[in-house]
mmCIF file of C-alpha atoms in Angstrom:
data_model
loop_
_atom_site.group_PDB
_atom_site.id
_atom_site.type_symbol
_atom_site.label_atom_id
_atom_site.label_comp_id
_atom_site.label_asym_id
_atom_site.label_seq_id
_atom_site.Cartn_x
_atom_site.Cartn_y
_atom_site.Cartn_z
ATOM 1 C CA MET A 18 19.064 60.408 39.607
ATOM 2 C CA GLU A 19 17.975 60.097 36.080
ATOM 3 C CA ASP A 20 21.411 58.894 35.189
ATOM 4 C CA GLN A 21 21.190 55.954 37.612
ATOM 5 C CA GLU A 22 17.714 55.150 36.437
ATOM 6 C CA MET A 23 18.864 55.188 32.859
ATOM 7 C CA GLN A 24 21.833 52.937 33.650
ATOM 8 C CA LEU A 25 19.501 50.487 35.439
ATOM 9 C CA LYS A 26 17.172 50.350 32.422
ATOM 10 C CA VAL A 27 20.107 49.914 30.025
ATOM 11 C CA ARG A 28 21.503 47.160 32.216
ATOM 12 C CA ARG A 29 18.128 45.329 32.300
ATOM 13 C CA VAL A 30 17.760 45.586 28.532
ATOM 14 C CA SER A 31 21.298 44.348 27.920
ATOM 15 C CA ASP A 32 20.810 41.451 30.391
ATOM 16 C CA LYS A 33 17.571 40.425 28.678
ATOM 17 C CA PHE A 34 19.237 40.741 25.269
ATOM 18 C CA THR A 35 22.217 38.665 26.409
ATOM 19 C CA GLU A 36 19.928 36.025 27.876
ATOM 20 C CA SER A 37 17.899 35.898 24.664
ATOM 21 C CA MET A 38 21.042 35.565 22.567
ATOM 22 C CA TYR A 39 22.313 32.762 24.830
ATOM 23 C CA VAL A 40 19.026 30.859 24.506
ATOM 24 C CA LEU A 41 18.918 31.342 20.741
ATOM 25 C CA ALA A 42 22.537 30.300 20.349
ATOM 26 C CA ASN A 43 22.312 27.174 22.494
ATOM 27 C CA GLU A 44 18.760 25.933 21.999
ATOM 28 C CA PRO A 45 19.101 24.664 18.413
ATOM 29 C CA SER A 46 22.251 22.722 19.244
ATOM 30 C CA VAL A 47 20.593 21.120 22.258
ATOM 31 C CA ALA A 48 17.543 20.269 20.172
ATOM 32 C CA LEU A 49 19.707 18.766 17.439
ATOM 33 C CA TYR A 50 21.676 16.787 20.017
ATOM 34 C CA ARG A 51 18.450 15.411 21.492
ATOM 35 C CA LEU A 52 17.176 14.595 18.025
ATOM 36 C CA GLN A 53 20.415 12.799 17.152
ATOM 37 C CA GLU A 54 20.260 10.904 20.438
ATOM 38 C CA HIS A 55 16.663 9.859 19.762
ATOM 39 C CA VAL A 56 17.492 8.700 16.222
ATOM 40 C CA ARG A 57 20.487 6.714 17.444
ATOM 41 C CA ARG A 58 18.334 4.930 20.028
ATOM 42 C CA SER A 59 15.261 4.294 17.872
ATOM 43 C CA LEU A 60 16.866 3.545 14.494
ATOM 44 C CA PRO A 61 17.820 -0.119 15.171
ATOM 45 C CA GLU A 62 14.280 -0.851 16.304
ATOM 46 C CA LEU A 63 12.851 0.847 13.212
ATOM 47 C CA VAL A 64 15.171 -1.143 10.961
ATOM 48 C CA GLN A 65 14.037 -4.365 12.647
ATOM 49 C CA HIS A 66 10.387 -3.389 12.137
ATOM 50 C CA LYS A 67 11.094 -2.665 8.484
ATOM 51 C CA THR A 68 12.713 -6.060 7.898
ATOM 52 C CA ASP A 69 9.850 -7.769 9.755
ATOM 53 C CA MET A 70 7.314 -5.962 7.586
ATOM 54 C CA GLN A 71 9.173 -6.940 4.407
ATOM 55 C CA SER A 72 9.225 -10.566 5.537
ATOM 56 C CA TRP A 73 5.502 -10.468 6.321
ATOM 57 C CA GLU A 74 4.827 -8.881 2.957
ATOM 58 C CA GLU A 75 6.674 -11.694 1.176
ATOM 59 C CA GLN A 76 4.749 -14.309 3.160
ATOM 60 C CA SER A 77 1.480 -12.514 2.422
ATOM 61 C CA GLN A 78 2.262 -12.349 -1.283
ATOM 62 C CA GLY A 79 2.955 -16.090 -1.271
ATOM 63 C CA ALA A 80 -0.308 -16.794 0.541
ATOM 64 C CA ILE A 81 -2.242 -14.520 -1.823
ATOM 65 C CA TYR A 82 -0.735 -16.331 -4.819
ATOM 66 C CA SER A 83 -1.695 -19.696 -3.314
ATOM 67 C CA VAL A 84 -5.266 -18.571 -2.649
ATOM 68 C CA GLU A 85 -5.638 -17.132 -6.152
ATOM 69 C CA TYR A 86 -4.277 -20.362 -7.643
ATOM 70 C CA ALA A 87 -6.705 -22.424 -5.536
ATOM 71 C CA CYS A 88 -9.614 -20.192 -6.590
ATOM 72 C CA SER A 89 -8.748 -20.605 -10.254
ATOM 73 C CA ALA A 90 -8.514 -24.380 -9.751
ATOM 74 C CA VAL A 91 -11.960 -24.444 -8.131
ATOM 75 C CA LYS A 92 -13.393 -22.312 -10.946
ATOM 76 C CA SER A 93 -11.954 -24.633 -13.572
ATOM 77 C CA MET A 94 -13.401 -27.596 -11.658
ATOM 78 C CA THR A 95 -16.861 -26.031 -11.754
ATOM 79 C CA ASN A 96 -16.414 -25.380 -15.464
ATOM 80 C CA SER A 97 -15.518 -29.042 -16.006
ATOM 81 C CA SER A 98 -18.912 -30.339 -14.847
ATOM 82 C CA MET A 99 -19.968 -31.020 -18.453
ATOM 83 C CA TYR A 100 -16.896 -33.225 -18.897
ATOM 84 C CA PHE A 101 -17.814 -35.156 -15.755
ATOM 85 C CA LYS A 102 -21.370 -35.584 -17.063
ATOM 86 C CA ASN A 103 -19.940 -36.889 -20.331
ATOM 87 C CA ILE A 104 -17.690 -39.321 -18.432
ATOM 88 C CA ASP A 105 -20.665 -40.427 -16.338
ATOM 89 C CA GLY A 106 -22.670 -41.147 -19.490
ATOM 90 C CA LEU A 107 -19.817 -43.099 -21.052
ATOM 91 C CA LEU A 108 -19.322 -45.123 -17.859
ATOM 92 C CA ARG A 109 -23.028 -45.958 -17.717
ATOM 93 C CA GLN A 110 -22.904 -46.987 -21.357
ATOM 94 C CA ALA A 111 -19.831 -49.168 -20.698
ATOM 95 C CA ILE A 112 -21.525 -50.816 -17.703
ATOM 96 C CA SER A 113 -24.617 -51.480 -19.790
ATOM 97 C CA MET A 114 -22.534 -53.037 -22.559
ATOM 98 C CA LYS A 115 -20.636 -55.153 -20.032
ATOM 99 C CA GLU A 116 -23.926 -56.376 -18.567
ATOM 100 C CA GLN A 117 -25.177 -57.200 -22.056
ATOM 101 C CA ILE A 118 -21.983 -59.111 -22.799
ATOM 102 C CA SER A 119 -22.206 -60.950 -19.479
ATOM 103 C CA SER A 120 -25.845 -61.890 -20.039
ATOM 104 C CA THR A 121 -25.065 -63.055 -23.578
ATOM 105 C CA GLN A 122 -22.203 -65.187 -22.306
ATOM 106 C CA GLY A 123 -24.391 -66.550 -19.517
ATOM 107 C CA ARG A 124 -27.074 -67.666 -21.968
ATOM 108 C CA SER A 125 -24.674 -69.355 -24.330
ATOM 109 C CA ASP A 126 -21.785 -70.801 -22.362
ATOM 110 C CA VAL A 127 -21.005 -73.123 -25.243
ATOM 111 C CA ASN A 128 -20.796 -70.350 -27.856
ATOM 112 C CA PRO A 129 -17.599 -68.262 -27.896
ATOM 113 C CA PRO A 130 -17.991 -64.562 -27.073
ATOM 114 C CA PRO A 131 -18.728 -62.368 -30.075
ATOM 115 C CA SER A 132 -15.883 -60.472 -31.645
ATOM 116 C CA PRO A 133 -16.144 -56.734 -31.086
ATOM 117 C CA LEU A 134 -15.330 -56.124 -34.753
ATOM 118 C CA ALA A 135 -17.884 -58.527 -36.217
ATOM 119 C CA PRO A 136 -21.552 -57.601 -35.843
ATOM 120 C CA ASP A 137 -23.408 -59.951 -33.521
ATOM 121 C CA SER A 138 -26.752 -61.044 -34.841
ATOM 122 C CA HIS A 139 -27.794 -62.431 -31.421
ATOM 123 C CA ALA A 140 -26.952 -59.291 -29.402
ATOM 124 C CA PRO A 141 -29.827 -56.964 -28.600
ATOM 125 C CA PRO A 142 -29.636 -53.520 -30.182
ATOM 126 C CA SER A 143 -27.768 -50.984 -28.074
ATOM 127 C CA SER A 144 -29.749 -48.097 -26.625
ATOM 128 C CA SER A 145 -27.661 -44.991 -27.261
#
């Protein structure tokens, strides 16, 4: 009786051991096959995403460069306000001189206009 019981226990242990060995031997290969299958299916899509991202990065870099260039242009425009004030003053002075010349010519239509190189004794003093 003990002999049959012992054989039954040995048989169970060997069956469990065989089953465990089968699972251990086959499971990694199945897992690697599934992994390879997954990579083969998803790799083209990942490559497409990568190229899209590189394209977007290039476009973004171009846009960033454009914005930085525009910002520097605006900053240099704000720094040039003193030049515009100087131009404004010179234009006002030129308009004033032109009005003086026109009024001088209007008063003396018979007299020729004064030469800019020769001092005019009839012209009013300039206000600079």
